[in-house]
Coordinates of C-alpha atoms in Angstrom, one line a residue:
M1417 CA 6.9 54.7 -46.2
S1418 CA 8.0 56.9 -43.2
V1419 CA 5.4 58.0 -40.7
I1420 CA 7.6 59.9 -38.4
D1421 CA 11.3 60.8 -38.3
L1422 CA 13.7 60.4 -35.4
N1423 CA 17.2 61.8 -35.2
T1424 CA 20.3 61.7 -33.0
A1425 CA 19.1 64.8 -31.1
D1426 CA 16.2 62.6 -29.9
L1427 CA 18.7 60.1 -28.4
S1428 CA 20.1 62.8 -26.1
W1429 CA 16.6 63.4 -24.7
L1430 CA 16.1 59.7 -24.2
K1431 CA 19.2 59.5 -22.1
E1432 CA 17.8 62.2 -19.8
I1433 CA 14.5 60.4 -19.2
S1434 CA 15.8 56.8 -19.2
P1435 CA 19.2 56.9 -17.6
D1436 CA 19.1 53.2 -16.8
L1437 CA 19.1 52.3 -20.5
D1438 CA 22.2 52.3 -22.7
F1439 CA 21.7 52.9 -26.4
S1440 CA 25.2 54.1 -27.2
D1441 CA 26.1 51.3 -29.6
T1442 CA 25.5 51.6 -33.4
E1443 CA 23.2 48.6 -33.6
R1444 CA 20.7 49.9 -31.1
Q1445 CA 20.8 53.5 -32.3
E1446 CA 20.0 52.3 -35.8
A1447 CA 17.1 50.3 -34.5
I1448 CA 15.7 53.3 -32.6
L1449 CA 16.2 55.8 -35.5
E1450 CA 14.9 53.5 -38.2
S1451 CA 11.7 55.1 -39.7
N1452 CA 10.8 52.6 -42.5
S1453 CA 9.5 49.1 -42.4
R1454 CA 12.3 46.8 -41.1
D1455 CA 12.9 43.6 -39.2
F1456 CA 15.4 43.3 -36.3
N1457 CA 16.8 40.0 -35.3
A1458 CA 18.2 40.4 -31.8
V1459 CA 20.0 38.1 -29.4
P1460 CA 18.6 37.0 -26.0
G1461 CA 19.1 39.7 -23.3
S1462 CA 19.6 42.5 -25.9
G1463 CA 16.7 44.4 -24.4
K1464 CA 14.4 44.3 -27.4
T1465 CA 11.3 45.2 -25.3
S1466 CA 13.1 48.0 -23.5
L1467 CA 14.4 49.4 -26.8
L1468 CA 10.9 49.3 -28.3
A1469 CA 9.5 51.1 -25.2
A1470 CA 12.3 53.8 -25.6
K1471 CA 11.5 54.2 -29.2
L1472 CA 7.8 54.7 -28.4
L1473 CA 8.7 57.4 -26.0
L1474 CA 10.5 59.3 -28.7
I1475 CA 7.6 58.9 -31.1
A1476 CA 5.1 60.0 -28.5
R1477 CA 6.8 63.4 -28.3
K1478 CA 6.2 64.0 -32.0
W1479 CA 2.9 62.3 -32.6
N1480 CA 0.2 64.8 -33.4
Q1481 CA -2.5 62.8 -35.1
Q1482 CA -5.8 62.7 -33.2
K1483 CA -7.6 59.8 -34.8
K1484 CA -4.6 57.6 -35.9
G1485 CA -2.4 55.8 -33.5
L1486 CA 0.4 53.3 -33.0
C1487 CA -0.3 49.6 -32.8
V1488 CA 2.2 47.7 -30.6
L1489 CA 1.7 43.9 -30.6
S1490 CA 3.5 41.2 -28.5
H1491 CA 2.9 37.6 -27.7
T1492 CA 3.0 37.9 -23.9
N1493 CA 1.5 40.1 -21.3
V1494 CA 5.0 40.3 -19.7
A1495 CA 6.3 42.3 -22.7
R1496 CA 3.2 44.4 -22.8
E1497 CA 3.5 45.2 -19.1
E1498 CA 7.1 46.2 -19.5
I1499 CA 6.3 48.6 -22.3
T1500 CA 3.3 50.0 -20.4
R1501 CA 5.4 50.5 -17.2
R1502 CA 8.0 52.6 -19.0
L1503 CA 5.4 54.7 -20.9
K1504 CA 3.6 55.5 -17.6
L1505 CA 6.7 57.1 -16.3
N1506 CA 6.5 59.9 -18.8
A1507 CA 3.7 62.3 -19.7
D1508 CA 4.2 61.9 -23.4
G1509 CA 4.4 58.2 -23.1
Q1510 CA 1.1 58.1 -21.2
K1511 CA -0.7 59.4 -24.3
L1512 CA 0.1 56.1 -26.0
L1513 CA -1.9 54.2 -23.4
T1514 CA -5.2 55.6 -24.6
Y1515 CA -7.2 56.0 -27.8
P1516 CA -6.3 56.0 -30.7
H1517 CA -3.4 53.8 -29.8
Y1518 CA -3.3 50.0 -29.1
I1519 CA -0.7 48.2 -27.0
G1520 CA -1.5 44.5 -26.4
T1521 CA -1.1 41.0 -27.5
I1522 CA -1.6 39.7 -31.1
H1523 CA -4.5 37.6 -29.7
G1524 CA -6.1 40.6 -28.0
F1525 CA -5.8 42.7 -31.2
V1526 CA -7.4 40.2 -33.4
N1527 CA -10.1 39.6 -30.9
Q1528 CA -10.9 43.3 -30.3
Y1529 CA -10.8 44.6 -33.9
I1530 CA -12.0 41.6 -35.9
A1531 CA -13.1 38.3 -34.3
L1532 CA -15.3 39.5 -31.5
P1533 CA -17.1 42.3 -33.4
A1534 CA -17.8 39.7 -36.2
L1535 CA -19.2 37.2 -33.7
R1536 CA -21.3 39.7 -31.9
S1537 CA -22.8 41.0 -35.2
A1538 CA -23.7 37.5 -36.0
G1539 CA -25.4 37.0 -32.6
I1540 CA -22.9 34.3 -31.5
K1541 CA -22.4 34.1 -27.8
V1542 CA -18.8 34.3 -26.4
E1543 CA -18.6 33.0 -22.9
I1544 CA -14.9 32.4 -22.6
I1545 CA -11.8 32.3 -24.7
D1546 CA -9.3 30.1 -22.9
D1547 CA -7.5 26.9 -23.9
D1548 CA -7.6 25.3 -20.4
A1549 CA -11.3 26.1 -19.8
F1550 CA -12.0 24.7 -23.3
A1551 CA -10.2 21.5 -22.5
K1552 CA -12.0 21.1 -19.2
K1553 CA -15.5 21.6 -20.8
A1554 CA -14.6 19.4 -23.8
Q1555 CA -13.8 16.5 -21.5
K1556 CA -17.0 17.1 -19.6
F1557 CA -19.2 17.2 -22.7
L1558 CA -17.4 14.2 -24.1
Q1559 CA -19.0 12.1 -21.3
Y1560 CA -22.5 12.7 -22.6
N1561 CA -24.3 9.6 -23.7
R1562 CA -24.5 10.8 -27.3
F1563 CA -20.7 10.6 -27.7
Y1564 CA -20.5 6.9 -27.0
T1565 CA -19.0 6.1 -30.4
L1566 CA -16.4 8.8 -30.2
R1567 CA -15.3 7.7 -26.7
A1568 CA -14.9 4.1 -28.1
W1569 CA -12.7 5.4 -30.9
L1570 CA -10.6 7.5 -28.5
K1571 CA -9.8 4.5 -26.4
H1572 CA -7.6 3.3 -29.2
Q1573 CA -5.7 6.6 -29.5
E1574 CA -2.5 7.2 -27.5
N1575 CA -3.1 10.9 -27.3
A1576 CA -6.9 10.7 -26.9
D1577 CA -7.2 13.6 -24.4
E1578 CA -5.1 16.0 -26.4
L1579 CA -7.0 15.2 -29.6
I1580 CA -10.2 16.5 -28.0
N1581 CA -8.5 19.2 -25.8
T1582 CA -7.0 21.0 -28.8
L1583 CA -9.9 21.0 -31.3
Y1584 CA -10.0 24.2 -33.1
F1585 CA -11.6 26.0 -36.1
K1586 CA -9.1 26.3 -39.0
G1587 CA -9.1 28.9 -41.8
S1588 CA -11.8 31.1 -43.2
E1589 CA -14.0 28.0 -43.9
L1590 CA -14.0 27.1 -40.2
E1591 CA -12.8 23.5 -40.7
I1592 CA -12.5 21.5 -37.6
S1593 CA -9.0 20.3 -36.8
T1594 CA -6.8 19.4 -33.9
E1595 CA -3.3 20.4 -32.8
S1596 CA -2.4 16.9 -31.5
G1597 CA -2.5 14.3 -34.3
T1598 CA -5.1 13.2 -36.8
L1599 CA -8.9 13.1 -36.3
T1600 CA -11.1 10.3 -37.5
K1601 CA -12.6 10.7 -41.0
E1602 CA -15.5 13.2 -41.1
D1603 CA -17.9 10.8 -42.8
T1604 CA -17.6 8.2 -40.0
K1605 CA -19.9 8.2 -37.0
S1606 CA -17.1 9.1 -34.7
G1607 CA -16.0 11.8 -37.1
K1608 CA -19.5 13.3 -37.1
Q1609 CA -19.5 13.2 -33.3
V1610 CA -16.2 15.2 -33.3
R1611 CA -18.0 17.9 -35.2
E1612 CA -21.0 17.7 -32.9
L1613 CA -18.8 18.1 -29.9
K1614 CA -17.0 21.1 -31.3
L1615 CA -20.3 22.7 -32.2
L1616 CA -21.7 22.0 -28.8
L1617 CA -18.8 24.0 -27.3
F1618 CA -19.4 26.6 -30.0
D1619 CA -23.1 27.0 -28.9
A1620 CA -22.0 27.2 -25.3
G1621 CA -19.7 30.1 -26.2
I1622 CA -16.5 28.3 -25.2
F1623 CA -13.5 28.8 -27.6
R1624 CA -9.8 28.3 -27.8
H1625 CA -7.5 31.3 -28.7
R1626 CA -6.8 29.7 -32.0
D1627 CA -10.4 29.7 -32.9
M1628 CA -10.4 33.5 -33.0
F1629 CA -8.0 33.6 -35.9
A1630 CA -10.2 31.4 -37.9
F1631 CA -13.2 33.7 -37.1
A1632 CA -11.0 36.7 -38.1
E1633 CA -10.1 35.1 -41.4
N1634 CA -13.7 34.4 -42.0
A1635 CA -14.7 38.0 -41.2
L1636 CA -12.0 39.5 -43.5
K1637 CA -13.0 37.2 -46.3
S1638 CA -16.7 38.2 -46.1
N1639 CA -16.0 41.9 -45.4
P1640 CA -12.8 43.0 -47.0
N1641 CA -13.6 46.7 -46.1
L1642 CA -12.5 45.8 -42.6
L1643 CA -8.9 45.9 -43.8
D1644 CA -9.1 49.5 -44.8
V1645 CA -10.8 50.5 -41.6
I1646 CA -8.0 48.9 -39.4
F1647 CA -4.9 49.9 -41.3
R1648 CA -6.0 53.5 -41.7
R1649 CA -6.4 53.6 -37.9
F1650 CA -2.8 52.3 -37.4
P1651 CA -0.2 53.8 -39.9
L1652 CA 2.7 52.6 -37.6
V1653 CA 2.9 49.1 -36.3
F1654 CA 5.5 47.4 -34.0
I1655 CA 5.5 43.6 -33.4
D1656 CA 7.6 42.1 -30.6
E1657 CA 8.7 38.4 -30.3
M1658 CA 8.0 38.0 -34.0
Q1659 CA 9.6 34.6 -34.2
D1660 CA 6.6 33.1 -32.3
T1661 CA 4.1 34.4 -34.7
S1662 CA 2.4 31.5 -36.5
W1663 CA 1.5 31.6 -40.2
A1664 CA -2.2 31.9 -39.3
Q1665 CA -1.4 35.0 -37.3
E1666 CA 1.1 36.5 -39.7
S1667 CA -1.1 36.1 -42.7
I1668 CA -3.8 38.1 -41.0
L1669 CA -1.4 40.8 -40.0
N1670 CA 0.1 40.9 -43.5
S1671 CA -3.4 41.2 -45.1
I1672 CA -4.1 44.2 -42.9
F1673 CA -0.8 46.1 -42.8
E1674 CA 1.5 44.8 -45.6
N1675 CA 2.6 47.6 -48.0
K1676 CA 0.1 50.0 -46.3
S1677 CA 1.5 50.8 -42.8
T1678 CA 5.0 51.1 -41.6
V1679 CA 5.7 47.8 -39.8
Q1680 CA 8.8 47.1 -37.7
R1681 CA 9.2 43.6 -36.3
F1682 CA 11.5 42.5 -33.5
G1683 CA 12.5 39.0 -32.6
D1684 CA 15.1 36.2 -32.6
I1685 CA 14.5 33.5 -35.1
D1686 CA 16.6 31.0 -33.1
Q1687 CA 14.1 31.3 -30.2
K1688 CA 11.2 29.9 -32.1
I1689 CA 10.2 27.1 -29.8
L1690 CA 6.4 27.5 -29.7
T1691 CA 6.1 26.2 -33.2
D1692 CA 3.0 25.7 -35.3
D1693 CA 4.3 23.8 -38.2
E1694 CA 1.3 24.4 -40.5
G1695 CA 2.4 27.0 -43.0
I1696 CA 5.6 27.6 -41.2
A1697 CA 7.5 27.7 -44.6
N1698 CA 5.5 30.8 -45.4
C1699 CA 6.6 32.8 -42.4
T1700 CA 8.8 35.7 -43.4
F1701 CA 10.7 36.7 -40.3
P1702 CA 13.4 38.0 -40.6
R1703 CA 13.0 39.5 -44.1
A1704 CA 15.8 40.3 -46.4
G1705 CA 17.5 43.6 -45.4
H1706 CA 16.9 43.0 -41.7
K1707 CA 19.2 44.4 -39.1
V1708 CA 20.7 42.7 -36.1
I1709 CA 21.4 43.4 -32.5
S1710 CA 24.2 41.0 -31.6
T1711 CA 25.2 42.1 -28.1
S1712 CA 23.5 40.9 -24.9
K1713 CA 23.4 43.1 -21.8
R1714 CA 22.0 40.1 -19.7
F1715 CA 25.1 38.0 -19.6
G1716 CA 28.9 38.0 -20.2
N1717 CA 31.1 36.3 -22.7
K1718 CA 31.3 32.9 -20.9
I1719 CA 27.5 32.3 -21.1
A1720 CA 27.4 34.1 -24.5
E1721 CA 29.9 31.6 -26.0
A1722 CA 27.8 28.6 -24.7
V1723 CA 24.6 30.1 -26.1
A1724 CA 26.2 30.9 -29.5
S1725 CA 27.4 27.3 -29.8
V1726 CA 23.9 26.0 -30.1
R1727 CA 22.5 28.8 -32.2
L1728 CA 21.2 27.3 -35.4
S1729 CA 21.7 30.5 -37.5
Q1730 CA 25.3 30.6 -36.3
L1731 CA 25.1 34.4 -36.0
P1732 CA 27.3 35.8 -33.2
V1733 CA 26.2 36.3 -29.6
I1734 CA 28.3 38.8 -27.7
G1735 CA 27.9 39.2 -23.9
E1736 CA 28.5 42.6 -22.5
A1737 CA 27.6 42.0 -18.8
I1738 CA 30.3 41.7 -16.2
G1739 CA 30.5 39.6 -13.0
E1740 CA 29.3 36.3 -14.4
M1741 CA 30.6 33.0 -12.9
P1742 CA 32.2 30.1 -14.7
P1743 CA 29.5 27.8 -16.1
I1744 CA 29.2 24.4 -14.5
L1745 CA 28.4 21.0 -15.9
L1746 CA 26.8 18.9 -13.2
L1747 CA 27.3 15.1 -13.8
Y1748 CA 24.9 12.7 -12.0
K1749 CA 24.7 9.0 -11.7
T1750 CA 21.5 7.3 -12.8
S1751 CA 20.7 6.2 -9.3
E1752 CA 21.1 9.8 -8.0
V1753 CA 19.0 11.7 -10.6
E1754 CA 16.7 12.9 -7.8
Q1755 CA 19.6 14.6 -6.1
V1756 CA 20.3 17.0 -9.0
L1757 CA 18.0 19.8 -7.9
T1758 CA 19.4 19.6 -4.3
K1759 CA 23.0 19.8 -5.6
F1760 CA 22.1 22.8 -7.7
G1761 CA 20.5 24.6 -4.8
Q1762 CA 23.7 24.1 -2.8
L1763 CA 25.8 25.5 -5.6
V1764 CA 23.6 28.6 -5.7
I1765 CA 23.8 29.1 -2.0
D1766 CA 27.6 28.8 -2.2
R1767 CA 27.8 31.6 -4.8
F1768 CA 25.2 34.2 -3.8
T1769 CA 24.2 36.2 -0.8
D1770 CA 20.6 36.3 0.3
S1771 CA 20.3 40.0 -0.8
K1772 CA 21.5 39.0 -4.3
L1773 CA 19.0 36.2 -4.5
E1774 CA 16.1 38.6 -3.7
Q1775 CA 16.9 40.7 -6.8
K1776 CA 16.4 38.0 -9.5
S1777 CA 14.9 34.6 -9.8
V1778 CA 16.5 31.2 -9.5
R1779 CA 15.0 28.7 -11.9
V1780 CA 15.3 25.1 -13.1
M1781 CA 14.2 24.2 -16.6
C1782 CA 13.6 21.1 -18.7
T1783 CA 12.2 20.9 -22.2
R1784 CA 9.7 18.1 -21.3
K1785 CA 7.2 17.8 -18.5
F1786 CA 6.5 14.1 -19.1
G1787 CA 7.5 11.5 -21.5
S1788 CA 8.4 7.8 -22.0
G1789 CA 11.1 5.8 -23.6
E1790 CA 13.1 2.7 -22.5
V1791 CA 16.1 4.8 -21.5
A1792 CA 17.7 5.7 -18.2
P1793 CA 16.1 8.5 -16.1
G1794 CA 16.8 12.1 -17.0
R1795 CA 14.0 12.1 -19.6
H1796 CA 11.8 14.8 -18.2
L1797 CA 10.9 16.9 -15.1
G1798 CA 9.2 14.0 -13.3
D1799 CA 12.5 12.0 -13.3
Y1800 CA 14.4 14.8 -11.4
W1801 CA 11.5 15.9 -9.2
P1802 CA 9.1 13.0 -8.5
P1803 CA 6.6 15.3 -6.7
F1804 CA 6.0 17.0 -10.1
A1805 CA 4.5 13.7 -11.4
Q1806 CA 3.1 12.4 -8.1
T1807 CA 1.0 15.4 -7.4
Q1808 CA -0.5 15.8 -10.8
M1809 CA -3.8 14.2 -9.7
V1810 CA -4.1 16.6 -6.8
T1811 CA -3.0 19.7 -8.8
A1812 CA -4.7 18.9 -12.1
N1813 CA -6.9 22.0 -11.8
L1814 CA -4.5 24.3 -10.0
N1815 CA -4.6 26.7 -13.0
E1816 CA -8.2 27.3 -12.0
N1817 CA -7.7 27.4 -8.2
F1818 CA -8.1 30.7 -6.5
W1819 CA -5.7 30.1 -3.7
Q1820 CA -3.0 28.7 -6.0
A1821 CA -3.3 31.8 -8.2
L1822 CA -2.7 34.0 -5.2
L1823 CA 0.5 32.3 -4.0
F1824 CA 3.6 34.3 -4.7
P1825 CA 7.0 32.5 -5.0
Q1826 CA 8.6 32.4 -1.6
N1827 CA 12.0 33.6 -2.9
K1828 CA 10.6 36.8 -4.4
N1829 CA 10.5 40.2 -2.7
I1830 CA 6.9 41.3 -2.9
G1831 CA 7.7 44.9 -2.5
A1832 CA 10.1 44.8 -5.5
N1833 CA 7.5 42.9 -7.6
L1834 CA 4.3 44.9 -6.7
F1835 CA 3.3 45.2 -10.3
E1836 CA 3.6 41.5 -10.9
K1837 CA 1.7 40.7 -7.6
V1838 CA -1.2 43.0 -8.6
A1839 CA -1.5 41.2 -11.9
Q1840 CA -1.5 37.9 -10.1
V1841 CA -4.3 38.9 -7.8
R1842 CA -6.4 40.3 -10.7
R1843 CA -6.0 36.9 -12.4
A1844 CA -7.1 35.1 -9.2
L1845 CA -10.3 37.3 -9.0
L1846 CA -11.0 36.6 -12.7
I1847 CA -10.7 32.8 -12.1
L1848 CA -13.2 33.2 -9.2
L1849 CA -15.7 35.4 -11.0
R1850 CA -15.6 33.0 -14.0
E1851 CA -16.5 30.0 -11.9
A1852 CA -19.2 32.0 -10.1
E1853 CA -20.6 32.7 -13.6
S1854 CA -20.5 36.5 -13.1
P1855 CA -21.8 38.2 -16.2
I1856 CA -19.3 41.0 -15.7
V1857 CA -16.4 38.8 -16.9
D1858 CA -18.1 37.7 -20.1
Q1859 CA -15.5 37.9 -23.0
I1860 CA -12.6 38.9 -20.7
R1861 CA -9.5 36.9 -21.7
D1862 CA -7.2 37.8 -18.8
G1863 CA -7.0 39.6 -15.5
N1864 CA -5.5 42.7 -17.0
A1865 CA -8.9 43.6 -18.6
L1866 CA -10.9 43.1 -15.3
I1867 CA -10.8 46.7 -14.0
K1868 CA -11.7 48.1 -17.4
A1869 CA -14.6 45.8 -17.8
V1870 CA -16.0 46.5 -14.3
T1871 CA -15.7 50.2 -14.8
E1872 CA -17.4 50.2 -18.2
Q1873 CA -20.3 48.0 -17.0
T1874 CA -20.9 49.5 -13.5
G1875 CA -19.4 53.0 -13.6
T1876 CA -16.8 52.3 -10.9
A1877 CA -14.3 49.6 -10.0
L1878 CA -13.6 50.9 -6.4
A1879 CA -14.7 47.7 -4.7
I1880 CA -12.3 45.6 -7.0
H1881 CA -9.5 48.1 -6.5
Q1882 CA -9.8 47.9 -2.7
L1883 CA -10.0 44.1 -2.7
I1884 CA -6.9 43.8 -4.9
R1885 CA -5.1 46.1 -2.5
Y1886 CA -6.2 44.1 0.4
L1887 CA -5.0 40.8 -1.1
V1888 CA -1.7 42.2 -2.3
L1889 CA -0.7 43.8 1.0
C1890 CA -2.1 41.2 3.4
P1891 CA -1.0 37.7 2.3
D1892 CA -1.5 36.5 5.9
L1893 CA -5.3 36.6 5.2
Y1894 CA -4.9 33.4 3.2
A1895 CA -2.0 31.7 5.1
T1896 CA -4.1 29.3 7.2
P1897 CA -7.3 27.3 6.7
P1898 CA -9.3 29.4 9.3
A1899 CA -8.0 32.6 7.7
R1900 CA -9.1 31.5 4.3
D1901 CA -12.6 30.6 5.6
V1902 CA -13.0 34.1 7.0
L1903 CA -11.6 35.7 3.8
I1904 CA -14.2 33.9 1.6
D1905 CA -16.9 35.7 3.6
K1906 CA -15.3 39.0 3.0
I1907 CA -14.8 38.3 -0.7
Y1908 CA -18.4 37.3 -1.0
T1909 CA -19.5 40.6 0.5
D1910 CA -17.1 42.7 -1.7
L1911 CA -18.0 40.9 -4.9
N1912 CA -21.7 40.3 -4.2
S1913 CA -22.9 43.0 -6.6
Y1914 CA -21.0 41.3 -9.5
L1915 CA -22.4 37.8 -8.8
P1916 CA -25.6 36.3 -10.2
T1917 CA -28.6 37.3 -8.0
E1918 CA -29.2 33.7 -6.9
T1919 CA -25.7 33.2 -5.5
S1920 CA -25.9 32.5 -1.8
L1921 CA -22.9 32.6 0.6
Q1922 CA -23.0 28.8 0.9
S1923 CA -23.0 28.2 -2.8
F1924 CA -20.2 30.7 -3.2
K1925 CA -18.2 28.8 -0.5
N1926 CA -18.8 25.6 -2.4
L1927 CA -17.2 26.8 -5.6
S1928 CA -14.5 24.3 -6.7
T1929 CA -12.0 27.1 -7.1
F1930 CA -11.8 27.4 -3.3
D1931 CA -10.6 23.8 -3.0
Q1932 CA -7.8 23.7 -0.4
C1933 CA -6.6 20.1 -1.0
F1934 CA -3.2 21.1 -2.3
F1935 CA -2.4 23.0 1.0
S1936 CA -2.2 19.6 2.7
L1937 CA 1.0 19.0 0.7
N1938 CA 4.4 19.7 2.2
P1939 CA 5.9 22.7 0.4
T1940 CA 8.7 20.5 -0.8
Q1941 CA 6.1 18.3 -2.4
L1942 CA 4.5 21.0 -4.5
P1943 CA 4.9 20.1 -8.1
N1944 CA 7.0 23.0 -9.2
L1945 CA 8.6 24.2 -5.9
C1946 CA 11.9 22.9 -4.6
T1947 CA 13.4 23.9 -1.2
V1948 CA 17.0 23.4 -0.4
S1949 CA 18.8 23.9 3.0
H1950 CA 22.5 24.3 3.0
L1951 CA 25.0 26.0 5.4
N1952 CA 22.2 27.2 7.7
R1953 CA 20.5 29.0 4.8
E1954 CA 17.5 28.1 2.7
I1955 CA 16.5 28.7 -0.9
N1956 CA 13.2 28.1 -2.7
Y1957 CA 13.0 28.0 -6.4
T1958 CA 10.6 26.8 -9.0
I1959 CA 11.0 24.3 -11.8
G1960 CA 9.2 24.3 -15.1
T1961 CA 9.4 23.8 -18.8
V1962 CA 11.6 26.0 -21.0
A1963 CA 8.5 27.3 -22.8
S1964 CA 7.0 28.5 -19.5
M1965 CA 10.1 30.5 -18.7
K1966 CA 10.7 32.0 -22.1
G1967 CA 11.4 35.7 -21.9
E1968 CA 12.5 35.6 -18.2
T1969 CA 15.8 36.6 -16.7
H1970 CA 17.3 34.6 -13.9
I1971 CA 20.3 35.2 -11.7
A1972 CA 21.0 31.4 -11.9
S1973 CA 19.6 28.7 -14.1
L1974 CA 19.8 25.0 -14.2
V1975 CA 19.1 23.3 -17.5
L1976 CA 18.1 19.7 -17.1
E1977 CA 18.7 17.3 -20.0
S1978 CA 15.6 15.7 -21.5
Y1979 CA 14.8 12.9 -23.9
G1980 CA 13.2 13.7 -27.3
G1981 CA 11.0 10.7 -27.8
N1982 CA 10.7 11.2 -31.6
S1983 CA 14.3 12.2 -32.1
R1984 CA 15.5 9.3 -29.9
K1985 CA 18.2 11.6 -28.5
F1986 CA 18.9 13.3 -25.2
D1987 CA 19.3 17.0 -25.9
L1988 CA 22.4 17.7 -23.9
E1989 CA 24.1 14.5 -25.0
M1990 CA 23.7 15.8 -28.5
A1991 CA 24.5 19.4 -27.8
L1992 CA 27.5 19.2 -25.5
P1993 CA 30.0 18.4 -28.3
F1994 CA 28.9 21.7 -29.9
I1995 CA 29.2 23.6 -26.6
A1996 CA 32.6 22.1 -26.2
G1997 CA 33.7 23.2 -29.7
I1998 CA 34.3 19.6 -30.9
K1999 CA 31.5 20.0 -33.4
K2000 CA 30.9 23.2 -35.3
N2001 CA 27.6 23.3 -37.2
P2002 CA 24.5 22.7 -35.0
A2003 CA 22.2 23.2 -38.1
S2004 CA 23.6 20.0 -39.5
V2005 CA 21.4 17.8 -37.2
S2006 CA 18.0 16.5 -38.1
K2007 CA 14.8 18.6 -37.9
L2008 CA 13.7 17.1 -34.6
Q2009 CA 17.1 17.6 -33.1
R2010 CA 17.2 21.2 -34.3
G2011 CA 14.0 21.7 -32.3
Q2012 CA 15.8 20.4 -29.2
L2013 CA 18.7 22.8 -29.8
R2014 CA 16.3 25.7 -30.1
N2015 CA 14.9 24.9 -26.6
L2016 CA 18.5 24.7 -25.2
Y2017 CA 19.3 28.0 -26.8
V2018 CA 16.4 29.6 -25.0
A2019 CA 17.1 27.9 -21.7
M2020 CA 20.8 28.6 -21.6
S2021 CA 20.3 32.3 -22.4
R2022 CA 18.1 32.9 -19.3
P2023 CA 20.8 33.4 -16.6
S2024 CA 22.6 36.7 -16.0
D2025 CA 25.3 35.3 -13.6
F2026 CA 25.3 31.5 -13.3
L2027 CA 24.6 28.8 -15.9
C2028 CA 24.5 25.1 -14.9
L2029 CA 23.8 22.1 -17.1
A2030 CA 22.9 18.7 -15.8
V2031 CA 23.7 15.5 -17.7
N2032 CA 24.0 11.8 -16.9
E2033 CA 27.7 10.9 -16.5
K2034 CA 27.2 8.0 -18.9
R2035 CA 26.0 10.2 -21.7
I2036 CA 29.2 12.3 -22.1
S2037 CA 32.6 11.3 -23.4
Q2038 CA 35.9 12.1 -21.7
Q2039 CA 36.9 14.0 -24.9
T2040 CA 33.9 16.4 -24.4
L2041 CA 34.7 16.8 -20.7
D2042 CA 38.3 17.7 -21.4
A2043 CA 37.2 20.2 -24.1
L2044 CA 34.7 21.9 -21.8
T2045 CA 37.3 22.2 -19.0
A2046 CA 39.7 23.8 -21.5
K2047 CA 37.0 26.4 -22.3
G2048 CA 36.6 27.3 -18.6
W2049 CA 33.7 25.1 -17.6
Q2050 CA 33.8 23.6 -14.1
I2051 CA 32.8 19.9 -13.7
E2052 CA 30.8 19.0 -10.6
Q2053 CA 29.6 15.5 -9.5

């Protein structure tokens, strides 16, 4: 079913308004001009999100329906913001940012159109929808005397915290389940207390994102007319990063749009690392008849060859960028594992000018944060960067700390990343208003909705706008303890009208989100920040998991080997023979090892210029080293 037709003449107009984008190849042109339901499987760096934004611009010129709109869904706010940024640059594109159109995350869509309306109509309070906040409250409630039996049972479970932290409602019958193992039987006393704990959180209005899909399923089952209302509103649907859509999410989207609306889905099945195994066999991306985008504009052939070697589908990856550097394999001794990040920083400084490093990020990635196993170090981030593990007690609640949320990476150019900085400050204010129990942020999921909520509830968001501008442009205001103390007074004055009436200045200052304990740490000891000095120059870069950096583009990336506890394999030890060309079929490994390769595929495809892999020298053979050298890899020790 075709909703709107695009043709080659439209491509000429697109070149005029988006000269920075290149859609001259056949694959991308076919994707833009496709008017029927279709899947597109695209390699990393192919510009899926930019292509989708360009297609939306073309459609916006021709869209003439007043009460029907486009529905554009993504998994991350990063993708949504990129699409929104491009649409704002054009008058036609701006029309798609208002009614009747929807551009946002899948979670936001399900919440706005199904789950939250159903909960409100049932009189159910929704205080917050946030996984971290849920975990914090669940652990607090767990300490109540009435949960004594449950706590006793949990003492014998290796993953006790995660069992409770990831409790969620499942399916239309709202069964209680967990993402992290197996719960005790329902008819036992501890099993009954699990249910009681989850319902206590329910009554408090505290939910996980995954709960909303269960509420949506329940609502659609009890009121099937909702399906007609939603799909008639959105005859044309686009979904980005489709590979990360779980079956619970896809089944809801299918029930609404399948064979009713025109649906085009974009993704890369080999980048599916955020897996929800339940029902995964039912997921349909990419469907038969899908088209591919096989060329990457992010990196050149050297990185492309390495990336393709661990791609489970074995589809080609072609790099079109120029100027990339030979990839490096960094070998380290077991006793020198903590020197790996320093060595990488030196390699980066040797290869790039300061002006180059201001344009894109430098990052270090590892699949695992923590882990165990009676094997040599190199297992997880904590082995390479001890402060990451050592400061966890101090930084356990940094995700809810106002000051931490304000901090901008030191190697970023604030002027060049103003949009990102504004989003960061909005999130910091949302964290603050949540802890202050401001009624204005009830049901707000992320900082991007803050301005809209304030405007709708009070008629103006001028005070918030001015405070955001103040915090974005004047970072010195929170650079020292005295400055932060003064700033709290100002923030209290600016936000006072949004706070509960009984909130005094002193109680505001006592909020835990203003805790400054982590400022006492040396910057080189922050859990995810590494500083390296070399040749009278300095570089700061962050470290993190592969999952946390998915979708990013870096000028230089270091991929650290990690140990897959269940697979009993180090990922790079297993992957390097494929990268070297000694082994040919990465899909031949076990299921757990395929998961490790998918993470490496994502990590290795982040850099535009410089790829570096780190492996223990005892975990690679001379044959593999020789083969890598023959392929143009440089070996560093």
